[in-house]
mmCIF file of C-alpha atoms in Angstrom:
data_model
loop_
_atom_site.group_PDB
_atom_site.id
_atom_site.type_symbol
_atom_site.label_atom_id
_atom_site.label_comp_id
_atom_site.label_asym_id
_atom_site.label_seq_id
_atom_site.Cartn_x
_atom_site.Cartn_y
_atom_site.Cartn_z
ATOM 1 C CA CYS A 1 27.197 -64.777 -35.596
ATOM 2 C CA LYS A 2 23.563 -65.710 -35.909
ATOM 3 C CA LYS A 3 23.597 -69.101 -34.247
ATOM 4 C CA ARG A 4 23.434 -69.919 -30.597
ATOM 5 C CA ALA A 5 26.048 -72.272 -29.152
ATOM 6 C CA PRO A 6 24.839 -75.806 -29.502
ATOM 7 C CA LYS A 7 23.681 -77.628 -26.362
ATOM 8 C CA GLY A 8 25.152 -80.853 -25.047
ATOM 9 C CA ASP A 9 28.644 -82.151 -24.718
ATOM 10 C CA LEU A 10 30.951 -80.947 -27.415
ATOM 11 C CA ASP A 11 34.680 -80.772 -27.982
ATOM 12 C CA PHE A 12 36.677 -77.866 -29.266
ATOM 13 C CA ARG A 13 37.383 -79.319 -32.706
ATOM 14 C CA SER A 14 33.691 -79.833 -33.477
ATOM 15 C CA LEU A 15 32.866 -76.302 -32.302
ATOM 16 C CA VAL A 16 35.563 -74.768 -34.476
ATOM 17 C CA ALA A 17 34.217 -76.759 -37.430
ATOM 18 C CA SER A 18 30.747 -75.255 -37.060
ATOM 19 C CA LYS A 19 32.084 -71.864 -38.368
ATOM 20 C CA ASP A 20 29.043 -69.982 -37.176
ATOM 21 C CA LEU A 21 30.209 -69.306 -33.643
ATOM 22 C CA VAL A 22 32.241 -66.491 -32.137
ATOM 23 C CA PHE A 23 34.802 -67.394 -29.519
ATOM 24 C CA ARG A 24 36.377 -65.284 -26.762
ATOM 25 C CA ASP A 25 40.047 -65.926 -26.901
ATOM 26 C CA VAL A 26 41.028 -67.438 -23.558
ATOM 27 C CA THR A 27 43.954 -69.361 -24.919
ATOM 28 C CA PRO A 28 46.542 -67.308 -23.029
ATOM 29 C CA VAL A 29 45.592 -69.551 -20.058
ATOM 30 C CA PHE A 30 47.519 -72.358 -21.820
ATOM 31 C CA SER A 31 50.854 -70.698 -20.794
ATOM 32 C CA CYS A 32 49.773 -71.118 -17.157
ATOM 33 C CA PHE A 33 48.808 -74.721 -17.772
ATOM 34 C CA GLU A 34 52.257 -75.483 -19.069
ATOM 35 C CA ARG A 35 54.005 -73.844 -16.127
ATOM 36 C CA GLU A 36 51.948 -75.844 -13.625
ATOM 37 C CA ARG A 37 52.203 -79.178 -15.480
ATOM 38 C CA LYS A 38 49.153 -80.467 -13.550
ATOM 39 C CA VAL A 39 45.954 -78.466 -13.517
ATOM 40 C CA ARG A 40 42.537 -79.287 -12.076
ATOM 41 C CA LEU A 41 39.460 -77.567 -13.383
ATOM 42 C CA ILE A 42 36.618 -78.421 -10.939
ATOM 43 C CA ARG A 43 33.902 -75.751 -10.986
ATOM 44 C CA PRO A 44 31.287 -74.663 -11.883
ATOM 45 C CA GLY A 45 29.151 -77.072 -13.936
ATOM 46 C CA ARG A 46 28.380 -76.156 -17.554
ATOM 47 C CA TRP A 47 31.241 -73.618 -17.551
ATOM 48 C CA GLY A 48 33.103 -75.091 -20.463
ATOM 49 C CA LYS A 49 35.765 -77.258 -18.810
ATOM 50 C CA SER A 50 35.518 -80.007 -21.463
ATOM 51 C CA VAL A 51 35.723 -77.534 -24.353
ATOM 52 C CA LEU A 52 38.690 -75.761 -22.714
ATOM 53 C CA GLY A 53 40.328 -79.137 -21.993
ATOM 54 C CA THR A 54 39.945 -80.391 -25.574
ATOM 55 C CA ALA A 55 41.230 -77.020 -26.852
ATOM 56 C CA TRP A 56 44.317 -77.358 -24.686
ATOM 57 C CA ILE A 57 44.870 -80.915 -26.080
ATOM 58 C CA GLU A 58 44.716 -79.558 -29.632
ATOM 59 C CA TYR A 59 47.220 -76.762 -28.673
ATOM 60 C CA MET A 60 49.528 -79.349 -27.128
ATOM 61 C CA ARG A 61 49.308 -81.348 -30.419
ATOM 62 C CA GLY A 62 50.339 -78.200 -32.296
ATOM 63 C CA ARG A 63 47.173 -77.785 -34.310
ATOM 64 C CA ALA A 64 47.542 -74.084 -35.279
ATOM 65 C CA ASP A 65 44.868 -74.464 -37.956
ATOM 66 C CA LEU A 66 42.262 -74.637 -35.234
ATOM 67 C CA PHE A 67 43.363 -71.404 -33.477
ATOM 68 C CA VAL A 68 43.339 -68.894 -36.295
ATOM 69 C CA GLY A 69 43.422 -65.344 -34.916
ATOM 70 C CA THR A 70 44.109 -66.279 -31.270
ATOM 71 C CA TRP A 71 46.996 -66.056 -28.839
ATOM 72 C CA ALA A 72 47.513 -69.825 -29.265
ATOM 73 C CA GLU A 73 48.054 -69.463 -33.052
ATOM 74 C CA LYS A 74 50.781 -66.895 -32.536
ATOM 75 C CA ASN A 75 52.411 -68.861 -29.617
ATOM 76 C CA MET A 76 51.967 -72.358 -31.048
ATOM 77 C CA ARG A 77 54.169 -75.095 -29.654
ATOM 78 C CA LYS A 78 57.064 -76.150 -31.882
ATOM 79 C CA ASP A 79 57.360 -79.582 -30.140
ATOM 80 C CA LYS A 80 54.139 -81.424 -30.751
ATOM 81 C CA LEU A 81 52.915 -83.804 -28.091
ATOM 82 C CA ILE A 82 50.736 -86.911 -28.206
ATOM 83 C CA GLY A 83 47.350 -85.657 -27.037
ATOM 84 C CA VAL A 84 45.111 -88.115 -25.108
ATOM 85 C CA HIS A 85 41.558 -87.177 -24.093
ATOM 86 C CA TRP A 86 40.222 -89.590 -21.509
ATOM 87 C CA ASP A 87 36.521 -88.832 -21.619
ATOM 88 C CA LEU A 88 34.892 -90.968 -18.849
ATOM 89 C CA SER A 89 31.417 -89.490 -19.281
ATOM 90 C CA ASN A 90 30.467 -92.772 -21.053
ATOM 91 C CA GLY A 91 32.819 -94.872 -18.912
ATOM 92 C CA GLY A 92 30.205 -97.378 -17.932
ATOM 93 C CA SER A 93 29.101 -98.487 -14.513
ATOM 94 C CA SER A 94 31.892 -100.937 -13.690
ATOM 95 C CA MET A 95 35.658 -100.431 -13.227
ATOM 96 C CA GLY A 96 36.304 -102.846 -16.129
ATOM 97 C CA GLU A 97 34.216 -100.790 -18.490
ATOM 98 C CA CYS A 98 36.221 -97.705 -17.350
ATOM 99 C CA VAL A 99 39.476 -99.469 -17.950
ATOM 100 C CA THR A 100 38.369 -100.454 -21.413
ATOM 101 C CA ARG A 101 37.399 -96.836 -22.105
ATOM 102 C CA ILE A 102 40.773 -95.574 -20.885
ATOM 103 C CA MET A 103 42.528 -98.052 -23.228
ATOM 104 C CA ASP A 104 40.449 -96.895 -26.176
ATOM 105 C CA ALA A 105 41.177 -93.186 -25.375
ATOM 106 C CA ILE A 106 44.898 -93.822 -25.158
ATOM 107 C CA ASN A 107 44.836 -95.735 -28.464
ATOM 108 C CA GLU A 108 42.779 -93.013 -30.161
ATOM 109 C CA GLY A 109 45.380 -90.402 -29.038
ATOM 110 C CA LEU A 110 48.257 -92.571 -30.359
ATOM 111 C CA GLU A 111 46.493 -93.200 -33.630
ATOM 112 C CA LEU A 112 45.735 -89.509 -34.177
ATOM 113 C CA ALA A 113 49.334 -88.467 -33.288
ATOM 114 C CA GLU A 114 50.708 -91.106 -35.738
ATOM 115 C CA LYS A 115 48.284 -90.265 -38.556
ATOM 116 C CA VAL A 116 48.190 -86.503 -38.367
ATOM 117 C CA GLU A 117 51.622 -85.551 -36.984
ATOM 118 C CA GLY A 118 53.575 -88.769 -37.792
ATOM 119 C CA TYR A 119 56.487 -90.056 -35.742
ATOM 120 C CA GLY A 120 59.411 -92.401 -35.998
ATOM 121 C CA GLU A 121 59.447 -96.029 -37.033
ATOM 122 C CA LYS A 122 60.278 -97.312 -33.481
ATOM 123 C CA ALA A 123 56.787 -96.351 -32.243
ATOM 124 C CA LYS A 124 54.864 -96.833 -35.524
ATOM 125 C CA GLY A 125 51.676 -98.927 -35.120
ATOM 126 C CA ARG A 126 52.169 -99.550 -31.413
ATOM 127 C CA ARG A 127 49.108 -99.372 -29.090
ATOM 128 C CA VAL A 128 48.256 -100.340 -25.518
ATOM 129 C CA SER A 129 46.275 -103.535 -24.987
ATOM 130 C CA ILE A 130 44.577 -105.680 -22.360
ATOM 131 C CA ALA A 131 46.641 -108.726 -21.327
ATOM 132 C CA GLU A 132 45.147 -111.942 -22.744
ATOM 133 C CA VAL A 133 44.493 -113.373 -19.220
ATOM 134 C CA TYR A 134 41.795 -110.731 -18.629
ATOM 135 C CA LEU A 135 40.129 -111.341 -21.954
ATOM 136 C CA LYS A 136 38.830 -114.646 -20.741
ATOM 137 C CA GLN A 137 36.484 -112.781 -18.351
ATOM 138 C CA LYS A 138 33.856 -110.101 -18.877
ATOM 139 C CA ALA A 139 35.211 -106.600 -18.084
ATOM 140 C CA SER A 140 32.518 -106.255 -15.409
ATOM 141 C CA GLU A 141 34.120 -109.145 -13.476
ATOM 142 C CA TRP A 142 37.552 -107.554 -13.146
ATOM 143 C CA THR A 143 38.546 -106.919 -9.580
ATOM 144 C CA LEU A 144 40.073 -103.706 -8.182
ATOM 145 C CA PRO A 145 43.628 -105.167 -8.344
ATOM 146 C CA ASP A 146 42.975 -106.308 -11.937
ATOM 147 C CA CYS A 147 41.851 -102.826 -13.028
ATOM 148 C CA THR A 148 44.688 -101.007 -11.177
ATOM 149 C CA SER A 149 47.217 -103.363 -12.770
ATOM 150 C CA LEU A 150 45.744 -102.920 -16.260
ATOM 151 C CA VAL A 151 45.789 -99.099 -16.087
ATOM 152 C CA GLY A 152 49.351 -99.140 -14.597
ATOM 153 C CA GLY A 153 50.300 -101.391 -17.598
ATOM 154 C CA PHE A 154 48.656 -98.934 -20.098
ATOM 155 C CA LEU A 155 50.589 -96.033 -18.533
ATOM 156 C CA ALA A 156 53.914 -97.972 -18.616
ATOM 157 C CA ASP A 157 53.334 -98.898 -22.286
ATOM 158 C CA LEU A 158 52.331 -95.340 -23.145
ATOM 159 C CA LYS A 159 55.574 -94.101 -21.579
ATOM 160 C CA ARG A 160 57.644 -96.528 -23.647
ATOM 161 C CA ILE A 161 55.803 -95.618 -26.821
ATOM 162 C CA SER A 162 56.213 -91.925 -26.024
ATOM 163 C CA ASN A 163 59.968 -92.396 -25.522
ATOM 164 C CA ASP A 164 60.295 -94.329 -28.794
ATOM 165 C CA ALA A 165 58.254 -91.669 -30.637
ATOM 166 C CA GLY A 166 60.354 -88.932 -29.124
ATOM 167 C CA ARG A 167 57.269 -87.135 -27.941
ATOM 168 C CA GLN A 168 55.800 -86.357 -24.557
ATOM 169 C CA VAL A 169 52.170 -86.991 -23.789
ATOM 170 C CA ALA A 170 49.579 -84.387 -22.875
ATOM 171 C CA LEU A 171 46.704 -86.015 -20.938
ATOM 172 C CA PHE A 172 43.205 -84.496 -20.315
ATOM 173 C CA VAL A 173 41.052 -86.586 -17.943
ATOM 174 C CA ASP A 174 37.504 -85.464 -18.479
ATOM 175 C CA GLU A 175 34.449 -86.338 -16.349
ATOM 176 C CA TYR A 176 36.483 -88.575 -14.133
ATOM 177 C CA ALA A 177 33.821 -88.504 -11.370
ATOM 178 C CA LYS A 178 30.914 -89.693 -13.558
ATOM 179 C CA PRO A 179 31.576 -93.416 -13.337
ATOM 180 C CA TYR A 180 31.737 -93.574 -9.540
ATOM 181 C CA ILE A 181 28.780 -91.161 -9.129
ATOM 182 C CA SER A 182 26.816 -93.550 -11.433
ATOM 183 C CA ALA A 183 27.976 -96.437 -9.180
ATOM 184 C CA LEU A 184 26.815 -94.865 -5.879
ATOM 185 C CA GLY A 185 24.736 -97.257 -3.938
ATOM 186 C CA GLN A 186 25.477 -100.136 -6.295
ATOM 187 C CA PRO A 187 27.464 -103.314 -5.442
ATOM 188 C CA GLY A 188 31.208 -102.554 -5.878
ATOM 189 C CA CYS A 189 30.738 -98.821 -5.283
ATOM 190 C CA ASN A 190 33.540 -98.762 -2.670
ATOM 191 C CA ASP A 191 35.944 -100.504 -5.095
ATOM 192 C CA MET A 192 35.063 -98.007 -7.846
ATOM 193 C CA LEU A 193 35.700 -95.112 -5.403
ATOM 194 C CA GLU A 194 39.029 -96.545 -4.341
ATOM 195 C CA PHE A 195 40.048 -97.186 -7.991
ATOM 196 C CA PHE A 196 39.409 -93.536 -8.900
ATOM 197 C CA GLN A 197 41.153 -92.216 -5.728
ATOM 198 C CA ASP A 198 44.372 -94.153 -6.802
ATOM 199 C CA PHE A 199 43.779 -93.138 -10.376
#
């Protein structure tokens, strides 16, 4: 290993692809994640939460090829899940932009699961979408109830797709605080805070 770890925000898949890095195997922690079902990684900054979270998503998706020589490779899941990575670091400064990013992330996860792992005809090609009534406005004009309703609709649709695909969903919410930290002191800041508290 002659290279330093790259700087900036990276996900596990892109780090594994670099081939010039050495990893410490921390994948046994995934067994704890599964027992708890809901895990929050909150501190410290620049510790590797995003890399660990994206590694967990790949593990839940059953990607043994990314974990060669690790605990995860030897203990790979037999039932593959639909992995969704909601990265809100570029979520925008309005709730509507965040909602759009959430929709895109869900659809990316569904597309990847369908393309790479494949699943039954009942769920094939299905994605979540924004109701037509909202498309007549700019996303930045959506109200708190609009945004809450849209995300609730995405989650209900995702649950139906998951049931029809015969697969559960693994969800990694990354950088959830960034949009409302960016909105501090701006008009609509309180709505953004309330949206993320509910979320």
